[in-house]
Amino acid sequence: AQSVTQPDIHITVSEGASLELRCNYSYGATPYLFWYVQSPGQGLQLLLKYFSGDTLVQGIKGFEAEFKRSQSSFNLRKPSVHWSDAAEYFCAINTGTASKLTFGTGTRLQVTL
Amino acid sequence: NAGVTQTPKFQVLKTGQSMTLQCAQDMNHEYMSWYRQDPGMGLRLIHYSVGAGITDQGEVPNGYNVSRSTTEDFPLRLLSAAPSQTSVYFCASSPRGGGNTEAFFGQGTRLTVV
């Protein structure tokens, strides 16, 4: 069965600093990968997705992620964090049928001013 | 365009009570699903549907029932609520099956069972 690991439960960065959130997956073939963001009291919003092709994908709000097959990773990055980026971030995998997502446990991002 | 609409947003139930969480989408999506979100556990799939009249179990189906009589609606029923069902529930829809499709989420229903 597939699984997703987000090793960092909580990360604090200063506004303007760079950010990298880690995501590792377990699956025997190339998965479909997603990053979602959840602001407090809100639903989930898709940041970006990887289906195939270029391993560096661009998303909304200045985020990008890189798929590395050799490391089974799909880390999320942003060059300069804004205070409004404070939220919880979820990495998810979809391995094919029925649009069923398997989520990681999430990383809560705190941004200090 | 409303997208995925969940009602209610908040609910408090007593142990043993029943209730239905409503989910409606106006995007004519075939696939719909229910997830629950618990601290430190991410989102886990409860039930899903690949079209009207077709439903199946996800990772944590016990204590929940679903039905899909129309493309638009996918209600989640708790027949006898338990404190372990205290959680935030999210409904999602996707335009088609397969992994290479985006899921659109509702705003969630926060349920407390006392």
PDB file of C-alpha atoms in Angstrom:
ATOM      1  CA  ALA A   1       0.000   0.000   0.000  1.00  0.00           C
ATOM      2  CA  GLN A   2       1.111   3.530  -0.618  1.00  0.00           C
ATOM      3  CA  SER A   3       2.108   5.934   2.129  1.00  0.00           C
ATOM      4  CA  VAL A   4       3.284   9.507   2.567  1.00  0.00           C
ATOM      5  CA  THR A   5       5.649  10.784   5.232  1.00  0.00           C
ATOM      6  CA  GLN A   6       6.057  14.393   6.243  1.00  0.00           C
ATOM      7  CA  PRO A   7       8.854  14.262   8.798  1.00  0.00           C
ATOM      8  CA  ASP A   8       8.436  17.793  10.118  1.00  0.00           C
ATOM      9  CA  ILE A   9       5.382  18.354  12.282  1.00  0.00           C
ATOM     10  CA  HIS A  10       6.063  22.030  12.881  1.00  0.00           C
ATOM     11  CA  ILE A  11       8.419  24.509  11.212  1.00  0.00           C
ATOM     12  CA  THR A  12       9.072  28.139  12.097  1.00  0.00           C
ATOM     13  CA  VAL A  13      10.706  30.521   9.642  1.00  0.00           C
ATOM     14  CA  SER A  14      11.220  34.261   9.566  1.00  0.00           C
ATOM     15  CA  GLU A  15       9.382  36.323   7.012  1.00  0.00           C
ATOM     16  CA  GLY A  16      11.546  36.688   3.930  1.00  0.00           C
ATOM     17  CA  ALA A  17      13.480  33.496   4.602  1.00  0.00           C
ATOM     18  CA  SER A  18      13.409  30.525   2.273  1.00  0.00           C
ATOM     19  CA  LEU A  19      11.293  27.481   2.997  1.00  0.00           C
ATOM     20  CA  GLU A  20      11.523  23.797   2.246  1.00  0.00           C
ATOM     21  CA  LEU A  21       8.911  21.299   3.429  1.00  0.00           C
ATOM     22  CA  ARG A  22       9.797  17.661   3.095  1.00  0.00           C
ATOM     23  CA  CYS A  23       7.638  14.895   1.684  1.00  0.00           C
ATOM     24  CA  ASN A  24       8.587  11.290   1.067  1.00  0.00           C
ATOM     25  CA  TYR A  25       6.336   8.665  -0.434  1.00  0.00           C
ATOM     26  CA  SER A  26       6.257   4.930  -0.689  1.00  0.00           C
ATOM     27  CA  TYR A  27       4.900   3.413  -3.881  1.00  0.00           C
ATOM     28  CA  GLY A  28       6.226   0.961  -6.413  1.00  0.00           C
ATOM     29  CA  ALA A  29       5.623   3.033  -9.516  1.00  0.00           C
ATOM     30  CA  THR A  30       5.510   6.711 -10.376  1.00  0.00           C
ATOM     31  CA  PRO A  31       2.742   8.285  -8.330  1.00  0.00           C
ATOM     32  CA  TYR A  32       0.666  11.350  -8.861  1.00  0.00           C
ATOM     33  CA  LEU A  33       1.734  13.859  -6.222  1.00  0.00           C
ATOM     34  CA  PHE A  34       0.041  16.883  -4.716  1.00  0.00           C
ATOM     35  CA  TRP A  35       0.643  19.629  -2.192  1.00  0.00           C
ATOM     36  CA  TYR A  36      -2.361  21.176  -0.470  1.00  0.00           C
ATOM     37  CA  VAL A  37      -2.484  24.099   1.948  1.00  0.00           C
ATOM     38  CA  GLN A  38      -4.998  24.563   4.731  1.00  0.00           C
ATOM     39  CA  SER A  39      -5.393  27.952   6.393  1.00  0.00           C
ATOM     40  CA  PRO A  40      -6.917  27.969   9.883  1.00  0.00           C
ATOM     41  CA  GLY A  41     -10.585  27.025   9.798  1.00  0.00           C
ATOM     42  CA  GLN A  42     -10.538  26.570   6.045  1.00  0.00           C
ATOM     43  CA  GLY A  43     -10.686  23.749   3.560  1.00  0.00           C
ATOM     44  CA  LEU A  44      -7.797  22.478   1.476  1.00  0.00           C
ATOM     45  CA  GLN A  45      -6.481  24.414  -1.483  1.00  0.00           C
ATOM     46  CA  LEU A  46      -4.297  22.826  -4.134  1.00  0.00           C
ATOM     47  CA  LEU A  47      -0.858  24.423  -4.377  1.00  0.00           C
ATOM     48  CA  LEU A  48       0.599  22.277  -7.109  1.00  0.00           C
ATOM     49  CA  LYS A  49       0.643  18.813  -8.594  1.00  0.00           C
ATOM     50  CA  TYR A  50       2.991  16.460 -10.403  1.00  0.00           C
ATOM     51  CA  PHE A  51       1.666  14.015 -12.954  1.00  0.00           C
ATOM     52  CA  SER A  52       4.546  13.514 -15.389  1.00  0.00           C
ATOM     53  CA  GLY A  53       7.184  15.356 -17.390  1.00  0.00           C
ATOM     54  CA  ASP A  54       9.281  18.147 -15.945  1.00  0.00           C
ATOM     55  CA  THR A  55      10.200  17.192 -12.394  1.00  0.00           C
ATOM     56  CA  LEU A  56      10.173  20.801 -11.192  1.00  0.00           C
ATOM     57  CA  VAL A  57       6.610  22.036 -10.971  1.00  0.00           C
ATOM     58  CA  GLN A  58       5.395  25.531 -10.300  1.00  0.00           C
ATOM     59  CA  GLY A  59       2.327  26.267  -8.262  1.00  0.00           C
ATOM     60  CA  ILE A  60       0.316  29.122  -6.928  1.00  0.00           C
ATOM     61  CA  LYS A  61       1.505  31.712  -4.406  1.00  0.00           C
ATOM     62  CA  GLY A  62       5.127  31.377  -5.536  1.00  0.00           C
ATOM     63  CA  PHE A  63       5.551  27.760  -4.446  1.00  0.00           C
ATOM     64  CA  GLU A  64       7.410  25.093  -6.378  1.00  0.00           C
ATOM     65  CA  ALA A  65       8.159  21.429  -5.796  1.00  0.00           C
ATOM     66  CA  GLU A  66      10.657  18.991  -7.202  1.00  0.00           C
ATOM     67  CA  PHE A  67       9.956  15.328  -7.828  1.00  0.00           C
ATOM     68  CA  LYS A  68      13.002  13.152  -7.203  1.00  0.00           C
ATOM     69  CA  ARG A  69      12.351   9.558  -8.120  1.00  0.00           C
ATOM     70  CA  SER A  70      15.662   8.306  -6.715  1.00  0.00           C
ATOM     71  CA  GLN A  71      14.802   9.728  -3.289  1.00  0.00           C
ATOM     72  CA  SER A  72      11.036   9.100  -3.429  1.00  0.00           C
ATOM     73  CA  SER A  73      10.603  12.734  -2.515  1.00  0.00           C
ATOM     74  CA  PHE A  74       8.457  15.670  -3.509  1.00  0.00           C
ATOM     75  CA  ASN A  75       9.667  18.603  -1.430  1.00  0.00           C
ATOM     76  CA  LEU A  76       7.905  21.938  -1.454  1.00  0.00           C
ATOM     77  CA  ARG A  77       9.920  25.150  -1.656  1.00  0.00           C
ATOM     78  CA  LYS A  78       9.443  28.885  -1.599  1.00  0.00           C
ATOM     79  CA  PRO A  79      12.299  31.387  -1.954  1.00  0.00           C
ATOM     80  CA  SER A  80      10.837  34.047   0.336  1.00  0.00           C
ATOM     81  CA  VAL A  81       8.074  33.347   2.827  1.00  0.00           C
ATOM     82  CA  HIS A  82       5.338  35.846   3.579  1.00  0.00           C
ATOM     83  CA  TRP A  83       3.443  36.076   6.871  1.00  0.00           C
ATOM     84  CA  SER A  84       0.298  34.995   5.029  1.00  0.00           C
ATOM     85  CA  ASP A  85       1.931  31.631   4.245  1.00  0.00           C
ATOM     86  CA  ALA A  86       1.393  30.522   7.836  1.00  0.00           C
ATOM     87  CA  ALA A  87      -0.826  27.457   7.490  1.00  0.00           C
ATOM     88  CA  GLU A  88      -0.750  23.691   7.489  1.00  0.00           C
ATOM     89  CA  TYR A  89       0.659  21.964   4.436  1.00  0.00           C
ATOM     90  CA  PHE A  90      -0.236  18.489   3.292  1.00  0.00           C
ATOM     91  CA  CYS A  91       1.526  16.285   0.798  1.00  0.00           C
ATOM     92  CA  ALA A  92      -0.682  13.672  -0.870  1.00  0.00           C
ATOM     93  CA  ILE A  93      -0.348  10.812  -3.313  1.00  0.00           C
ATOM     94  CA  ASN A  94      -2.812   9.282  -5.714  1.00  0.00           C
ATOM     95  CA  THR A  95      -1.881   5.931  -7.143  1.00  0.00           C
ATOM     96  CA  GLY A  96      -4.435   5.588  -9.822  1.00  0.00           C
ATOM     97  CA  THR A  97      -8.030   4.672  -9.383  1.00  0.00           C
ATOM     98  CA  ALA A  98     -11.104   6.446  -8.172  1.00  0.00           C
ATOM     99  CA  SER A  99      -9.274   9.641  -7.245  1.00  0.00           C
ATOM    100  CA  LYS A 100      -8.453   8.434  -3.753  1.00  0.00           C
ATOM    101  CA  LEU A 101      -5.839  10.478  -1.982  1.00  0.00           C
ATOM    102  CA  THR A 102      -3.440   9.289   0.703  1.00  0.00           C
ATOM    103  CA  PHE A 103      -2.243  12.196   2.814  1.00  0.00           C
ATOM    104  CA  GLY A 104       0.776  12.807   4.968  1.00  0.00           C
ATOM    105  CA  THR A 105       0.245  13.951   8.522  1.00  0.00           C
ATOM    106  CA  GLY A 106       0.904  17.572   7.644  1.00  0.00           C
ATOM    107  CA  THR A 107       3.460  20.258   8.500  1.00  0.00           C
ATOM    108  CA  ARG A 108       2.362  23.343  10.360  1.00  0.00           C
ATOM    109  CA  LEU A 109       4.258  26.437   9.230  1.00  0.00           C
ATOM    110  CA  GLN A 110       4.669  29.385  11.541  1.00  0.00           C
ATOM    111  CA  VAL A 111       6.083  32.632  10.177  1.00  0.00           C
ATOM    112  CA  THR A 112       7.717  35.118  12.506  1.00  0.00           C
ATOM    113  CA  LEU A 113       7.908  38.794  11.655  1.00  0.00           C
TER     114      LEU A 113
ATOM    115  CA  ASN B   1     -19.474  28.972  -8.954  1.00  0.00           C
ATOM    116  CA  ALA B   2     -20.004  27.472  -5.481  1.00  0.00           C
ATOM    117  CA  GLY B   3     -17.802  24.385  -5.942  1.00  0.00           C
ATOM    118  CA  VAL B   4     -18.171  21.927  -3.050  1.00  0.00           C
ATOM    119  CA  THR B   5     -20.573  22.988  -0.313  1.00  0.00           C
ATOM    120  CA  GLN B   6     -20.749  21.285   3.073  1.00  0.00           C
ATOM    121  CA  THR B   7     -23.404  21.801   5.725  1.00  0.00           C
ATOM    122  CA  PRO B   8     -23.428  22.316   8.619  1.00  0.00           C
ATOM    123  CA  LYS B   9     -20.089  23.973   9.397  1.00  0.00           C
ATOM    124  CA  PHE B  10     -20.264  23.071  13.087  1.00  0.00           C
ATOM    125  CA  GLN B  11     -22.248  20.442  14.965  1.00  0.00           C
ATOM    126  CA  VAL B  12     -22.352  19.086  18.500  1.00  0.00           C
ATOM    127  CA  LEU B  13     -23.953  15.678  19.039  1.00  0.00           C
ATOM    128  CA  LYS B  14     -24.598  13.558  22.054  1.00  0.00           C
ATOM    129  CA  THR B  15     -23.326   9.994  22.068  1.00  0.00           C
ATOM    130  CA  GLY B  16     -25.807   7.747  20.304  1.00  0.00           C
ATOM    131  CA  GLN B  17     -27.464  10.459  18.241  1.00  0.00           C
ATOM    132  CA  SER B  18     -27.607  10.226  14.486  1.00  0.00           C
ATOM    133  CA  MET B  19     -27.045  12.891  11.908  1.00  0.00           C
ATOM    134  CA  THR B  20     -26.261  13.480   8.253  1.00  0.00           C
ATOM    135  CA  LEU B  21     -23.463  15.656   6.966  1.00  0.00           C
ATOM    136  CA  GLN B  22     -24.441  17.166   3.670  1.00  0.00           C
ATOM    137  CA  CYS B  23     -22.162  17.618   0.653  1.00  0.00           C
ATOM    138  CA  ALA B  24     -23.144  19.084  -2.688  1.00  0.00           C
ATOM    139  CA  GLN B  25     -21.090  20.001  -5.736  1.00  0.00           C
ATOM    140  CA  ASP B  26     -22.126  21.984  -8.771  1.00  0.00           C
ATOM    141  CA  MET B  27     -19.256  21.053 -11.086  1.00  0.00           C
ATOM    142  CA  ASN B  28     -20.843  17.897 -12.506  1.00  0.00           C
ATOM    143  CA  HIS B  29     -17.999  15.826 -11.086  1.00  0.00           C
ATOM    144  CA  GLU B  30     -18.318  12.050 -11.205  1.00  0.00           C
ATOM    145  CA  TYR B  31     -16.128  11.281  -8.227  1.00  0.00           C
ATOM    146  CA  MET B  32     -16.874  12.323  -4.659  1.00  0.00           C
ATOM    147  CA  SER B  33     -15.328  11.332  -1.368  1.00  0.00           C
ATOM    148  CA  TRP B  34     -15.386  11.932   2.377  1.00  0.00           C
ATOM    149  CA  TYR B  35     -12.316  12.367   4.559  1.00  0.00           C
ATOM    150  CA  ARG B  36     -11.870  12.935   8.256  1.00  0.00           C
ATOM    151  CA  GLN B  37      -9.059  15.026   9.675  1.00  0.00           C
ATOM    152  CA  ASP B  38      -7.642  14.324  13.109  1.00  0.00           C
ATOM    153  CA  PRO B  39      -4.654  15.987  14.779  1.00  0.00           C
ATOM    154  CA  GLY B  40      -1.386  14.340  13.819  1.00  0.00           C
ATOM    155  CA  MET B  41      -3.067  11.955  11.382  1.00  0.00           C
ATOM    156  CA  GLY B  42      -3.678  14.028   8.281  1.00  0.00           C
ATOM    157  CA  LEU B  43      -6.796  13.231   6.278  1.00  0.00           C
ATOM    158  CA  ARG B  44      -8.102   9.705   6.008  1.00  0.00           C
ATOM    159  CA  LEU B  45     -10.590   8.455   3.442  1.00  0.00           C
ATOM    160  CA  ILE B  46     -13.935   7.295   4.838  1.00  0.00           C
ATOM    161  CA  HIS B  47     -16.044   6.478   1.771  1.00  0.00           C
ATOM    162  CA  TYR B  48     -15.996   7.389  -1.858  1.00  0.00           C
ATOM    163  CA  SER B  49     -18.227   7.257  -4.916  1.00  0.00           C
ATOM    164  CA  VAL B  50     -17.315   6.862  -8.564  1.00  0.00           C
ATOM    165  CA  GLY B  51     -20.746   7.905  -9.794  1.00  0.00           C
ATOM    166  CA  ALA B  52     -24.420   7.992  -8.946  1.00  0.00           C
ATOM    167  CA  GLY B  53     -25.483   4.725  -7.360  1.00  0.00           C
ATOM    168  CA  ILE B  54     -21.917   3.501  -6.753  1.00  0.00           C
ATOM    169  CA  THR B  55     -20.106   3.792  -3.441  1.00  0.00           C
ATOM    170  CA  ASP B  56     -17.231   2.012  -1.750  1.00  0.00           C
ATOM    171  CA  GLN B  57     -15.325   2.000   1.509  1.00  0.00           C
ATOM    172  CA  GLY B  58     -12.157   3.854   2.199  1.00  0.00           C
ATOM    173  CA  GLU B  59      -9.607   3.474   4.972  1.00  0.00           C
ATOM    174  CA  VAL B  60     -11.868   4.228   7.969  1.00  0.00           C
ATOM    175  CA  PRO B  61     -15.498   3.372   7.059  1.00  0.00           C
ATOM    176  CA  ASN B  62     -16.773   1.953  10.343  1.00  0.00           C
ATOM    177  CA  GLY B  63     -19.643   3.914  11.861  1.00  0.00           C
ATOM    178  CA  TYR B  64     -20.463   5.767   8.656  1.00  0.00           C
ATOM    179  CA  ASN B  65     -22.889   5.195   5.802  1.00  0.00           C
ATOM    180  CA  VAL B  66     -23.118   6.886   2.435  1.00  0.00           C
ATOM    181  CA  SER B  67     -25.335   6.861  -0.614  1.00  0.00           C
ATOM    182  CA  ARG B  68     -25.174   8.630  -3.959  1.00  0.00           C
ATOM    183  CA  SER B  69     -28.569   9.046  -5.556  1.00  0.00           C
ATOM    184  CA  THR B  70     -27.564  12.032  -7.699  1.00  0.00           C
ATOM    185  CA  THR B  71     -24.348  13.292  -9.243  1.00  0.00           C
ATOM    186  CA  GLU B  72     -24.512  16.449  -7.145  1.00  0.00           C
ATOM    187  CA  ASP B  73     -25.019  15.099  -3.616  1.00  0.00           C
ATOM    188  CA  PHE B  74     -23.041  12.745  -1.404  1.00  0.00           C
ATOM    189  CA  PRO B  75     -24.313  12.743   2.193  1.00  0.00           C
ATOM    190  CA  LEU B  76     -22.441  11.079   5.053  1.00  0.00           C
ATOM    191  CA  ARG B  77     -24.549   9.488   7.783  1.00  0.00           C
ATOM    192  CA  LEU B  78     -23.544   8.768  11.348  1.00  0.00           C
ATOM    193  CA  LEU B  79     -26.052   6.241  12.649  1.00  0.00           C
ATOM    194  CA  SER B  80     -25.013   6.273  16.312  1.00  0.00           C
ATOM    195  CA  ALA B  81     -22.414   8.904  17.085  1.00  0.00           C
ATOM    196  CA  ALA B  82     -19.452   8.049  19.306  1.00  0.00           C
ATOM    197  CA  PRO B  83     -16.836  10.341  20.878  1.00  0.00           C
ATOM    198  CA  SER B  84     -14.240   8.748  18.567  1.00  0.00           C
ATOM    199  CA  GLN B  85     -16.059  10.365  15.663  1.00  0.00           C
ATOM    200  CA  THR B  86     -15.202  13.843  16.918  1.00  0.00           C
ATOM    201  CA  SER B  87     -13.282  15.223  13.965  1.00  0.00           C
ATOM    202  CA  VAL B  88     -13.299  17.633  11.066  1.00  0.00           C
ATOM    203  CA  TYR B  89     -14.959  16.144   8.005  1.00  0.00           C
ATOM    204  CA  PHE B  90     -14.138  17.145   4.460  1.00  0.00           C
ATOM    205  CA  CYS B  91     -15.999  16.324   1.293  1.00  0.00           C
ATOM    206  CA  ALA B  92     -14.160  16.376  -2.019  1.00  0.00           C
ATOM    207  CA  SER B  93     -15.040  15.961  -5.670  1.00  0.00           C
ATOM    208  CA  SER B  94     -13.032  15.186  -8.804  1.00  0.00           C
ATOM    209  CA  PRO B  95     -14.034  15.418 -12.442  1.00  0.00           C
ATOM    210  CA  ARG B  96     -12.946  11.884 -13.245  1.00  0.00           C
ATOM    211  CA  GLY B  97     -11.174   8.880 -11.881  1.00  0.00           C
ATOM    212  CA  GLY B  98      -7.539   8.062 -12.139  1.00  0.00           C
ATOM    213  CA  GLY B  99      -4.653   9.586 -10.282  1.00  0.00           C
ATOM    214  CA  ASN B 100      -3.995  12.525 -12.569  1.00  0.00           C
ATOM    215  CA  THR B 101      -6.937  14.564 -11.501  1.00  0.00           C
ATOM    216  CA  GLU B 102      -7.347  17.301  -8.927  1.00  0.00           C
ATOM    217  CA  ALA B 103      -9.664  16.955  -5.947  1.00  0.00           C
ATOM    218  CA  PHE B 104     -11.691  19.993  -4.894  1.00  0.00           C
ATOM    219  CA  PHE B 105     -12.494  20.249  -1.199  1.00  0.00           C
ATOM    220  CA  GLY B 106     -15.323  21.770   0.759  1.00  0.00           C
ATOM    221  CA  GLN B 107     -14.784  24.016   3.778  1.00  0.00           C
ATOM    222  CA  GLY B 108     -15.298  21.198   6.245  1.00  0.00           C
ATOM    223  CA  THR B 109     -17.703  20.292   9.042  1.00  0.00           C
ATOM    224  CA  ARG B 110     -16.377  20.356  12.585  1.00  0.00           C
ATOM    225  CA  LEU B 111     -18.190  17.673  14.586  1.00  0.00           C
ATOM    226  CA  THR B 112     -17.978  17.222  18.319  1.00  0.00           C
ATOM    227  CA  VAL B 113     -19.549  14.173  19.989  1.00  0.00           C
ATOM    228  CA  VAL B 114     -20.016  14.500  23.737  1.00  0.00           C
TER     229      VAL B 114
END
